[in-house]
mmCIF file of C-alpha atoms and ligand atoms in Angstrom:
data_model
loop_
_atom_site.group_PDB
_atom_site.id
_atom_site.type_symbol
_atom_site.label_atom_id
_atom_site.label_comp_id
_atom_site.label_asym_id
_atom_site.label_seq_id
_atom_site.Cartn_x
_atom_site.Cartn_y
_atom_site.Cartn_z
ATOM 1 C CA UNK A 1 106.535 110.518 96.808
ATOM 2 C CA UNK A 2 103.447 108.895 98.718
ATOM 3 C CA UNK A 3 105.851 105.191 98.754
ATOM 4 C CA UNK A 4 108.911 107.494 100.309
ATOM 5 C CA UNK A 5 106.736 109.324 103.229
ATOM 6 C CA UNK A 6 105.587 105.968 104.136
ATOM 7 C CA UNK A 7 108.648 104.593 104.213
ATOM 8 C CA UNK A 8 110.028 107.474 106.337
ATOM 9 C CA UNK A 9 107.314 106.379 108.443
ATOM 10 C CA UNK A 10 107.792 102.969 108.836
ATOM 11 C CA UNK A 11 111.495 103.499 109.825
ATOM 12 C CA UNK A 12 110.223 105.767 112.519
ATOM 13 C CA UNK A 13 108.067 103.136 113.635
ATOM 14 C CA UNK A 14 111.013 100.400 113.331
ATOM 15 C CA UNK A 15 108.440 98.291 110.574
ATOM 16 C CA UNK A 16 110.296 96.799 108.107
ATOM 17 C CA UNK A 17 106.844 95.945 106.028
ATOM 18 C CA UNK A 18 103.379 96.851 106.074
ATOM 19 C CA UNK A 19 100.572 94.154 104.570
ATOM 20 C CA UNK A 20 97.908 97.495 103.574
ATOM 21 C CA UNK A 21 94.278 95.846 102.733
ATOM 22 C CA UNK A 22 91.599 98.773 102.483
ATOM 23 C CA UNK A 23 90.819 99.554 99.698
ATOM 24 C CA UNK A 24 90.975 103.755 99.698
ATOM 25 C CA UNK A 25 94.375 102.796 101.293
ATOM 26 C CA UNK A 26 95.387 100.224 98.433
ATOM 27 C CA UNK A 27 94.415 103.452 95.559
ATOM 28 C CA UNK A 28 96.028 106.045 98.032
ATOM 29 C CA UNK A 29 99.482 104.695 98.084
ATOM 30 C CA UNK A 30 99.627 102.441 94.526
ATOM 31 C CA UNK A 31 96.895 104.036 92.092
ATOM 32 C CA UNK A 32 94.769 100.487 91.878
ATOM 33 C CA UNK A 33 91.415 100.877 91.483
ATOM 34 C CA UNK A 34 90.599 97.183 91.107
ATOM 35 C CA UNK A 35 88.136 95.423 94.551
ATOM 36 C CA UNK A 36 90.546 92.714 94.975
ATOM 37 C CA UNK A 37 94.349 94.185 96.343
ATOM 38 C CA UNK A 38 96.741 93.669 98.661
ATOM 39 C CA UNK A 39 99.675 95.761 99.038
ATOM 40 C CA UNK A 40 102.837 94.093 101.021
ATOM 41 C CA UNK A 41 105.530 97.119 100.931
ATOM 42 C CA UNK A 42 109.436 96.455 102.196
ATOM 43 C CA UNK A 43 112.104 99.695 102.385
ATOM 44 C CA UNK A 44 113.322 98.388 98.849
ATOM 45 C CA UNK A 45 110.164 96.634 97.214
ATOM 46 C CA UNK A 46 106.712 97.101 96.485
ATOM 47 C CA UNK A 47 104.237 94.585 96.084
ATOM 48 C CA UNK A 48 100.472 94.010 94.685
ATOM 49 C CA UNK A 49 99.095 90.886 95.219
ATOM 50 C CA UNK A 50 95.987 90.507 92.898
ATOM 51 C CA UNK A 51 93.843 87.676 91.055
ATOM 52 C CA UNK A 52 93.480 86.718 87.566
ATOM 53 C CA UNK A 53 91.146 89.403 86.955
ATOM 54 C CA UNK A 54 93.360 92.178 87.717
ATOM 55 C CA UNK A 55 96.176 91.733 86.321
ATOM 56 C CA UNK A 56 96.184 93.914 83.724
ATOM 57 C CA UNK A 57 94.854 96.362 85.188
ATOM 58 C CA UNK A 58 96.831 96.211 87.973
ATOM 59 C CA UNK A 59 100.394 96.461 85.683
ATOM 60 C CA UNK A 60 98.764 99.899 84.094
ATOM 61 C CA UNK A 61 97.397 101.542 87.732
ATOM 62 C CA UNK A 62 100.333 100.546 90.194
ATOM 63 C CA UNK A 63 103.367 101.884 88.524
ATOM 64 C CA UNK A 64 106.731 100.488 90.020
ATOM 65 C CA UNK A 65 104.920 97.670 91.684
ATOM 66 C CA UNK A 66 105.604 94.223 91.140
ATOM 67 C CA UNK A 67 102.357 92.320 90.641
ATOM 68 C CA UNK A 68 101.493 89.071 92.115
ATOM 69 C CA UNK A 69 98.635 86.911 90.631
ATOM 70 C CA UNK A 70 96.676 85.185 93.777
ATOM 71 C CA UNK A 71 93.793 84.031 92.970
ATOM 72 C CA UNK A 72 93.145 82.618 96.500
ATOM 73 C CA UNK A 73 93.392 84.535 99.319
ATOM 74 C CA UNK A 74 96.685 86.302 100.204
ATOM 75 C CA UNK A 75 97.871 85.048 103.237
ATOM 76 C CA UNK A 76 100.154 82.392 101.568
ATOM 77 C CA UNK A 77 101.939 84.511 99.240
ATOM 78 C CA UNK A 78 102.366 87.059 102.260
ATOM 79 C CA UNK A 79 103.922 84.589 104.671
ATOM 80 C CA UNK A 80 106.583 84.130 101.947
ATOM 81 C CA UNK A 81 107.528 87.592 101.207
ATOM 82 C CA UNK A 82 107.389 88.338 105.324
ATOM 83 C CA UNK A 83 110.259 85.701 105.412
ATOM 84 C CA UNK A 84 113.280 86.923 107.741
ATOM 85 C CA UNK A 85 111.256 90.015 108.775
ATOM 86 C CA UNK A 86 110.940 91.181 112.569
ATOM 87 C CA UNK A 87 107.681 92.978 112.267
ATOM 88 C CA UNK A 88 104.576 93.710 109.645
ATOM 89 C CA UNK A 89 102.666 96.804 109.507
ATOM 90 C CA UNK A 90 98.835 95.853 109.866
ATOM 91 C CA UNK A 91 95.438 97.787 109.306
ATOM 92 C CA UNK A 92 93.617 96.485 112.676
ATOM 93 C CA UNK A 93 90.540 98.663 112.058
ATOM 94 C CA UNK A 94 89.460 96.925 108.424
ATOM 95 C CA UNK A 95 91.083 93.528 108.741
ATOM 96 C CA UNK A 96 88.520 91.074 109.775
ATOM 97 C CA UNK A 97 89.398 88.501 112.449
ATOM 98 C CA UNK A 98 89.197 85.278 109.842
ATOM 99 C CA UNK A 99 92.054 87.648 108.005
ATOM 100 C CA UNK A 100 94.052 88.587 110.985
ATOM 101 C CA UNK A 101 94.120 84.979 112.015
ATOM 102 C CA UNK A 102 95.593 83.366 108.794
ATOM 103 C CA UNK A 103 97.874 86.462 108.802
ATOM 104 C CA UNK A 104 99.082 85.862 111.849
ATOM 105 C CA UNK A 105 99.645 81.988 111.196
ATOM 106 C CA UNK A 106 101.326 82.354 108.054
ATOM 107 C CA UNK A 107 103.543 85.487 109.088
ATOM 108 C CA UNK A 108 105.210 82.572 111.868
ATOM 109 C CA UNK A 109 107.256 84.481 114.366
ATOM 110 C CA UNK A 110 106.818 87.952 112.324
ATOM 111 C CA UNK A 111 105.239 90.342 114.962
ATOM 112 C CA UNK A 112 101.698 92.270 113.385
ATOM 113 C CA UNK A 113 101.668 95.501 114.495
ATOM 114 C CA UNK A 114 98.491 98.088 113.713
ATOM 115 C CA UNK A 115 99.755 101.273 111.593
ATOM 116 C CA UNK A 116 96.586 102.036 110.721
ATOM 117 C CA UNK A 117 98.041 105.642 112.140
ATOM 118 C CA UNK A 118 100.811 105.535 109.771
ATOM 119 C CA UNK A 119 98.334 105.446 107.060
ATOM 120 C CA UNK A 120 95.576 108.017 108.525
ATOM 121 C CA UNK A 121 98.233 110.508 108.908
ATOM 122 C CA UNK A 122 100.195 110.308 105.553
ATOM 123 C CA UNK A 123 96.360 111.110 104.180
ATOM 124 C CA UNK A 124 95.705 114.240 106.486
ATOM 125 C CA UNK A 125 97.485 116.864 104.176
ATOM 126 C CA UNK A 126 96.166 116.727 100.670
ATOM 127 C CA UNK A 127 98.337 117.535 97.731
ATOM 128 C CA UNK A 128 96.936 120.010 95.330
ATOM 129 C CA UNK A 129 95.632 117.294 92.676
ATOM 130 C CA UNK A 130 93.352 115.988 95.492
ATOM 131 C CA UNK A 131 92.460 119.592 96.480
ATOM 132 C CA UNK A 132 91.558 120.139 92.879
ATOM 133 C CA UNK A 133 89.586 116.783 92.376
ATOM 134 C CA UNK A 134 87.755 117.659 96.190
ATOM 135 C CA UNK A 135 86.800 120.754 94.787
ATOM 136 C CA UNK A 136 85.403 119.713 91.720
ATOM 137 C CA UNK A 137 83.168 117.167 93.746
ATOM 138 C CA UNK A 138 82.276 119.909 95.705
ATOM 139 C CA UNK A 139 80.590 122.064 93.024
ATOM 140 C CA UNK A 140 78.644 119.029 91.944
ATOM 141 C CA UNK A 141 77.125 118.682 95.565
ATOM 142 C CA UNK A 142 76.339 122.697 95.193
ATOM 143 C CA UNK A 143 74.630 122.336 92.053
ATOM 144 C CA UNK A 144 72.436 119.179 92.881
ATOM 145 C CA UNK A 145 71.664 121.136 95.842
ATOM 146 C CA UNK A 146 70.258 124.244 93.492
ATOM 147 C CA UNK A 147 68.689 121.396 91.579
ATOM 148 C CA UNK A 148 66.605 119.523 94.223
ATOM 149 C CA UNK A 149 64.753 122.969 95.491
ATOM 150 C CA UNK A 150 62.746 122.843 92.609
ATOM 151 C CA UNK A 151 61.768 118.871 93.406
ATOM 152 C CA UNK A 152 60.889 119.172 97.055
ATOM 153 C CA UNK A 153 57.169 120.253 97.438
ATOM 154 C CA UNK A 154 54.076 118.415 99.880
ATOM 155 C CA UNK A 155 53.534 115.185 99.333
ATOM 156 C CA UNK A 156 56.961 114.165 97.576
ATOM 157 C CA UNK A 157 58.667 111.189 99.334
ATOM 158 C CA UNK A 158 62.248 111.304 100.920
ATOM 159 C CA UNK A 159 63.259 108.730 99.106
ATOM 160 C CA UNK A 160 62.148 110.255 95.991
ATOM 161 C CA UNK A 161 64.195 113.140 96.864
ATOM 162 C CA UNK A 162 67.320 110.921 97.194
ATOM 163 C CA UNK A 163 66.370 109.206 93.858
ATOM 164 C CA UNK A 164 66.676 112.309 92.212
ATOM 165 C CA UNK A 165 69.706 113.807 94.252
ATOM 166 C CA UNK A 166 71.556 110.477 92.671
ATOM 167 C CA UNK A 167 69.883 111.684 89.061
ATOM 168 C CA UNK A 168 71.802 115.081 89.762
ATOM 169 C CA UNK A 169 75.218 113.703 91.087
ATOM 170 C CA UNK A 170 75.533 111.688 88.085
ATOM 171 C CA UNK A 171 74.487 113.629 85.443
ATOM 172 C CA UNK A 172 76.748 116.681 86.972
ATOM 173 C CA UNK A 173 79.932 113.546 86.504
ATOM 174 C CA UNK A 174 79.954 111.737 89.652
ATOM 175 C CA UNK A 175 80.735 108.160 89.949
ATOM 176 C CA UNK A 176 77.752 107.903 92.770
ATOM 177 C CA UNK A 177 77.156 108.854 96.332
ATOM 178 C CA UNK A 178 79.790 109.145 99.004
ATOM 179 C CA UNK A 179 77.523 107.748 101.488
ATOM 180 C CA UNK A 180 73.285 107.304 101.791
ATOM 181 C CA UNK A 181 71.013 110.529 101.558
ATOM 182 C CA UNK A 182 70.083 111.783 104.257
ATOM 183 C CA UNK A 183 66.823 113.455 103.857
ATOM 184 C CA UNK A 184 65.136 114.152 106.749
ATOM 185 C CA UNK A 185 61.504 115.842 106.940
ATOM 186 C CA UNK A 186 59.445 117.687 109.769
ATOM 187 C CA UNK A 187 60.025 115.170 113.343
ATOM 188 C CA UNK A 188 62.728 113.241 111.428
ATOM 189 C CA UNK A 189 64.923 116.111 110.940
ATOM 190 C CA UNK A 190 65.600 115.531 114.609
ATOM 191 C CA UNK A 191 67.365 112.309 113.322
ATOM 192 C CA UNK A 192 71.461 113.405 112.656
ATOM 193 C CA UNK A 193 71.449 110.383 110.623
ATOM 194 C CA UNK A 194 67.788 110.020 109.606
ATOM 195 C CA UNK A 195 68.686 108.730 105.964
ATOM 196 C CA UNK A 196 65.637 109.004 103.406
ATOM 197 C CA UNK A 197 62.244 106.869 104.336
ATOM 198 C CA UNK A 198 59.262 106.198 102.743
ATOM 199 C CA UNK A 199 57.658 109.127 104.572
ATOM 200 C CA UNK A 200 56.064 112.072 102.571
ATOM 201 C CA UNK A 201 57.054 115.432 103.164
ATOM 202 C CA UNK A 202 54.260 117.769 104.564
ATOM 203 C CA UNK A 203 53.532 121.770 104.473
ATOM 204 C CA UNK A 204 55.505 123.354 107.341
ATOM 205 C CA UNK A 205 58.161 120.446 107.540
ATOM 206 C CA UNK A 206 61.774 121.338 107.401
ATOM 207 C CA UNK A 207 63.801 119.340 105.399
ATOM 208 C CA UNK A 208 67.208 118.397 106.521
ATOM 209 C CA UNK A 209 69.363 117.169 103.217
ATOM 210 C CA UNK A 210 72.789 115.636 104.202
ATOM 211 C CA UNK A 211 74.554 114.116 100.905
ATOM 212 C CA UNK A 212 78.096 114.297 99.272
ATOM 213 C CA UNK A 213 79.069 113.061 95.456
ATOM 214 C CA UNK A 214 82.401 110.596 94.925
ATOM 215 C CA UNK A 215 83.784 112.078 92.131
ATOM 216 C CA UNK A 216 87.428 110.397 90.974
ATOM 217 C CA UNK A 217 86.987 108.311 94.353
ATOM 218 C CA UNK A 218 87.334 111.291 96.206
ATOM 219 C CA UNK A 219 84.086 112.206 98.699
ATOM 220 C CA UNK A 220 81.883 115.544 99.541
ATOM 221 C CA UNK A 221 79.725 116.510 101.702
ATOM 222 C CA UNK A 222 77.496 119.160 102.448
ATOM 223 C CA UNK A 223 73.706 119.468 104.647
ATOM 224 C CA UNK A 224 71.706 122.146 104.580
ATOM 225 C CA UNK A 225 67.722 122.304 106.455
ATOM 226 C CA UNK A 226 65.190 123.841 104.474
ATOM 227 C CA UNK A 227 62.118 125.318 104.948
ATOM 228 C CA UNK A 228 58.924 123.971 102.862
ATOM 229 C CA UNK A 229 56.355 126.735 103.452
ATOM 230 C CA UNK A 230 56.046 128.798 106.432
ATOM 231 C CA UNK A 231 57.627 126.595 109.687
ATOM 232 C CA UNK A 232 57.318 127.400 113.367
ATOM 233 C CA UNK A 233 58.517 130.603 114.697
ATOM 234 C CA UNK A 234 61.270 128.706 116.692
ATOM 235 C CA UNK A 235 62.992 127.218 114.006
ATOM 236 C CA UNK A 236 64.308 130.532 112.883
ATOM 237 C CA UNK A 237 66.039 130.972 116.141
ATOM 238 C CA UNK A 238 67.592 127.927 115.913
ATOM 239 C CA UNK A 239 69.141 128.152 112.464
ATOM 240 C CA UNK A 240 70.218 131.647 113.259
ATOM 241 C CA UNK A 241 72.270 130.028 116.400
ATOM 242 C CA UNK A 242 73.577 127.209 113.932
ATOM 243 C CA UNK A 243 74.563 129.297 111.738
ATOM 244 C CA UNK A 244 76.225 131.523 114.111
ATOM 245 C CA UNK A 245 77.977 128.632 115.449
ATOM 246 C CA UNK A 246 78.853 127.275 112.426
ATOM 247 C CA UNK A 247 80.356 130.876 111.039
ATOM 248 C CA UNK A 248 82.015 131.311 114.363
ATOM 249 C CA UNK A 249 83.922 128.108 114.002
ATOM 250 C CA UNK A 250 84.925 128.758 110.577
ATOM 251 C CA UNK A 251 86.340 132.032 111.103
ATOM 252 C CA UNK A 252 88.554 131.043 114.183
ATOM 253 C CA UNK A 253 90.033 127.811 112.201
ATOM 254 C CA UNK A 254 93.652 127.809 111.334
ATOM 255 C CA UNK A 255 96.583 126.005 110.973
ATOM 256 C CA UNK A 256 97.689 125.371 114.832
ATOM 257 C CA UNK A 257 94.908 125.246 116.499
ATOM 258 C CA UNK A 258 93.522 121.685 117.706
ATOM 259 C CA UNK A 259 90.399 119.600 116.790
ATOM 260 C CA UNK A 260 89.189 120.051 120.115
ATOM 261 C CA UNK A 261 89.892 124.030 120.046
ATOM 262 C CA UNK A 262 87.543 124.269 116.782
ATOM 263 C CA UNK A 263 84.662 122.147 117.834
ATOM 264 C CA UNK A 264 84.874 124.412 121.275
ATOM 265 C CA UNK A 265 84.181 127.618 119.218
ATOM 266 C CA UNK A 266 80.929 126.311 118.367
ATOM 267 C CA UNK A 267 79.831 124.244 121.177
ATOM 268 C CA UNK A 268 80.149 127.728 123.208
ATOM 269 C CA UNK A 269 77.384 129.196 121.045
ATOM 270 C CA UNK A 270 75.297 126.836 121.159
ATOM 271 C CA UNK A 271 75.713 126.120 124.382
ATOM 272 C CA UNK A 272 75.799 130.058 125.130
ATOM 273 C CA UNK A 273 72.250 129.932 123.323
ATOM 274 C CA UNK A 274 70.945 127.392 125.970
ATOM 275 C CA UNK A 275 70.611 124.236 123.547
ATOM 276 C CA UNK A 276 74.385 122.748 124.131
ATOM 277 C CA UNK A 277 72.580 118.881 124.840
ATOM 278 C CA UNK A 278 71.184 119.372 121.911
ATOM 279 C CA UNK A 279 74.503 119.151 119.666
ATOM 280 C CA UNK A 280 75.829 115.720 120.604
ATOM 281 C CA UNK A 281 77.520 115.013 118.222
ATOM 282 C CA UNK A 282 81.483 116.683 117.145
ATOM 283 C CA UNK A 283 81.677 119.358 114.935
ATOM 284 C CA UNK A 284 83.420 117.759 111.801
ATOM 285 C CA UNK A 285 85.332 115.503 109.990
ATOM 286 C CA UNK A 286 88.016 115.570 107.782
ATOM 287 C CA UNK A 287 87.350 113.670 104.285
ATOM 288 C CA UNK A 288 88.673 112.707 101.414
ATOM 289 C CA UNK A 289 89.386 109.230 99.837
ATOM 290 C CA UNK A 290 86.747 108.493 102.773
ATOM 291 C CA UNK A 291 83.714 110.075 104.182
ATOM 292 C CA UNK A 292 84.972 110.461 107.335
ATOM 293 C CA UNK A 293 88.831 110.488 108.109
ATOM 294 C CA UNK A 294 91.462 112.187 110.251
ATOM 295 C CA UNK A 295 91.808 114.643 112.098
ATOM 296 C CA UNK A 296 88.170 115.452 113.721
ATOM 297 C CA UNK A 297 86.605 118.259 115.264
ATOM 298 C CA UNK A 298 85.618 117.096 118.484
ATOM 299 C CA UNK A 299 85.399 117.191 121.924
ATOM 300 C CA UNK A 300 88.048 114.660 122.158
ATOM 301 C CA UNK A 301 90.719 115.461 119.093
ATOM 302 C CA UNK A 302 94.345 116.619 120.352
ATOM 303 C CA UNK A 303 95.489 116.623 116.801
ATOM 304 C CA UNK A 304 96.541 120.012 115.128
ATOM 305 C CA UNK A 305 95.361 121.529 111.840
ATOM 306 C CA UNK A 306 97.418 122.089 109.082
ATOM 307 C CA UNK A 307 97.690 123.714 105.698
ATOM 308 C CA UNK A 308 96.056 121.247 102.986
ATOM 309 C CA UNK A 309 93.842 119.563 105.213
ATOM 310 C CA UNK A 310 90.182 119.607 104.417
ATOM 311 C CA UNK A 311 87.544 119.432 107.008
ATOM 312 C CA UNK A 312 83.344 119.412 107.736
ATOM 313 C CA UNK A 313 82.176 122.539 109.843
ATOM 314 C CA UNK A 314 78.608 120.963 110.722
ATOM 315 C CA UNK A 315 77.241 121.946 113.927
ATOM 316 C CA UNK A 316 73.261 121.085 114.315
ATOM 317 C CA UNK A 317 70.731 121.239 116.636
ATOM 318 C CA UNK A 318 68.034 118.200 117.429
ATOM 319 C CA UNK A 319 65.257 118.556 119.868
ATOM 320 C CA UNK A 320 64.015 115.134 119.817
ATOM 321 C CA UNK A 321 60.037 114.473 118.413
ATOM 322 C CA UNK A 322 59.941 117.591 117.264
ATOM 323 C CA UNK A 323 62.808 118.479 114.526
ATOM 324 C CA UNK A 324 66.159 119.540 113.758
ATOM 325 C CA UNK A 325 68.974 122.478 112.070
ATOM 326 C CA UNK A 326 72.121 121.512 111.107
ATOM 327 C CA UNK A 327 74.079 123.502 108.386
ATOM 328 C CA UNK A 328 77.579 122.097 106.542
ATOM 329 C CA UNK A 329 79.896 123.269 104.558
ATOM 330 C CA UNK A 330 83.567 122.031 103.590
ATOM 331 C CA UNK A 331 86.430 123.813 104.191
ATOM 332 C CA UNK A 332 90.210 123.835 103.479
ATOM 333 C CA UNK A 333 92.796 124.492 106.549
ATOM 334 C CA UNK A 334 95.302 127.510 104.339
ATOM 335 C CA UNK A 335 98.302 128.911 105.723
ATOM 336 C CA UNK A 336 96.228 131.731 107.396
ATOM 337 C CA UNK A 337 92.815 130.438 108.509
ATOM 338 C CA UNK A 338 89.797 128.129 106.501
ATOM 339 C CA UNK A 339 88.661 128.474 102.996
ATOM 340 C CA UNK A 340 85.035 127.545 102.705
ATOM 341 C CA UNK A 341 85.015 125.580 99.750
ATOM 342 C CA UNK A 342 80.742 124.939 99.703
ATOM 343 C CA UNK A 343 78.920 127.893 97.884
ATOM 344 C CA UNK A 344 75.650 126.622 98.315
ATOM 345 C CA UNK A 345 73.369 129.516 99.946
ATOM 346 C CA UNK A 346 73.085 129.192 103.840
ATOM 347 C CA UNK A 347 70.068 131.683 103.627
ATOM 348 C CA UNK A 348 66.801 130.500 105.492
ATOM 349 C CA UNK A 349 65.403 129.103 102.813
ATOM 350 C CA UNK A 350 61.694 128.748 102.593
ATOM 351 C CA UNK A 351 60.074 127.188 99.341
ATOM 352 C CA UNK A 352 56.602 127.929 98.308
HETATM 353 MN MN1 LIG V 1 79.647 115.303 107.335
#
């Protein structure tokens, strides 16, 4: 099914072949799990080029693939089965330039051309099995979240926080993380990306906790800010105007409208509110095999939302020095609007 869209695509695209090196994109169209794989896919044959290790394993994961033991790197083996062909599908954004190179030398007068956009796209829409696995991965984050309120108090580290948000994920049947914590307390929460330091957490902070669970490789993500004691007054205001924004957003999604459209919704209340250079970064992501993947919400995405695609709604707000809101939450595009798949509590949250 997944081998016969991407070959409709590759006709499209006039590519007789496409070389496909990442791994999410190795498990996403053959099932292999292994770190060392190399698909090399023709209209009428499928490759997996492997080493000794693999082998195996690589037989029982990529059904209908024809395995090929290379226990050096590919690039040999590939110039051989590119033989007679016009042009080769590449991944320009995760080959590295050594790769590209011997690619290039061995594929002789075969053009490379990136289809990296062949790939994103075939992974936009997600079938119901992946809907059911992202869903499952998304509980976990929910109940870690529940878990950790008991755990942050003055005078416990970040990075004790994101110890024991891995403790959670785990035990709750996640492989790991789907990217590193982000906890970030009192002037730090004005970090989007402040991931989990050495600093202590302090009476008044907020605490910004940004974190997602791989769970049957597939990634979630959720952030939420919360309050430890009483904060300043202000903060209120601005998680009422995330929030807002972020519940805004969420109801106008649906299939049709653009990436750019949806982040709009929100950017106009919060820029409405007075804070809109605050919120520099887009609204969301879609994500999946990967953290981040295809389509966005941004100021920049022309791409349109469609039924099965699953997406981040995280508008924030950061004042620098002096702290930040930003509240996530996962959704999935339906055939009508957005079905919020996080059920963690988006209440102000203040723990005594
Ligand atoms: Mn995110």
């Amino acid at each position: 099914m997944r081998i016969d869209k991407l070959r409709q695509a590759m006709t499209e695209n006039e590519l007789p072949a496409v070389l496909i090196t990442s791994s999410p994109n190795v498990f996403y169209f053959s099932g292999f799990t292994g770190t060392n794989g190399t698909l090399f896919i023709t209209m009428d044959r499928k490759y997996l080029l492997t080493d000794f290790r693999y082998i195996e394993q690589a037989e029982k994961e990529a059904n209908g693939f024809e395995v090929i033991r290379v226990d050096s790197e590919p690039s040999v083996e590939i110039g051989k089965l590119s033989e007679g062909l016009q042009s080769i599908g590449i991944e320009e954004n995760t080959l590295s330039w050594a790769e590209y190179r011997r690619f290039k030398e061995a594929a002789g007068n075969c053009r490379l051309a990136d289809a990296s956009e062949i790939f994103n796209r075939l992974r936009e829409v997600k079938d119901p099995a992946e809907i059911e696995i992202l869903r499952k991965a998304i509980r976990i984050t929910d109940e870690a979240f529940a878990m950790i309120l008991d755990r942050l108090k003055p005078g416990v580290q970040e990075e004790e926080i994101a110890l024991e948000l891995e403790f959670s994920l785990r035990r709750l049947g996640a492989s790991g993380r789907s990217f590193d914590y982000i906890v970030a307390s009192g002037g730090r929460s004005a970090l989007p990306h402040g991931v989990a330091s050495s600093k202590k957490i302090i009476a008044g902070e907020a605490v910004t906790l940004d974190f997602g669970a791989k769970y049957q490789w597939y990634c979630s993500d959720m952030t939420r800010t919360v309050f430890i004691g009483q904060p300043e007054a202000k903060y209120r205001e601005l998680y009422r105007i995330v929030l807002e924004a972020q519940e805004a957003a969420i109801q106008a999604l649906k299939p049709g409208m653009t990436g750019k459209e949806a982040d709009a919704v929100a950017r106009d209340v919060i820029g409405k509110a007075g804070y809109g250079d605050f919120f520099g970064h887009g609204l969301g992501h879609s994500l999946g095999l990967e953290i981040h993947e295809t389509p966005r919400l941004n100021t920049r995405e022309n791409k349109v939302l469609e039924p099965g695609m699953i997406l981040t709604v995280e508008p924030g707000i950061y004042l620098p020095g002096w702290g930040g809101v930003r509240i996530e939450d996962v959704i999935l595009v339906t055939n009508f609007g957005a079905e919020v798949l996080t059920q963690a509590s988006k209440q102000f949250i203040i723990i005594d």
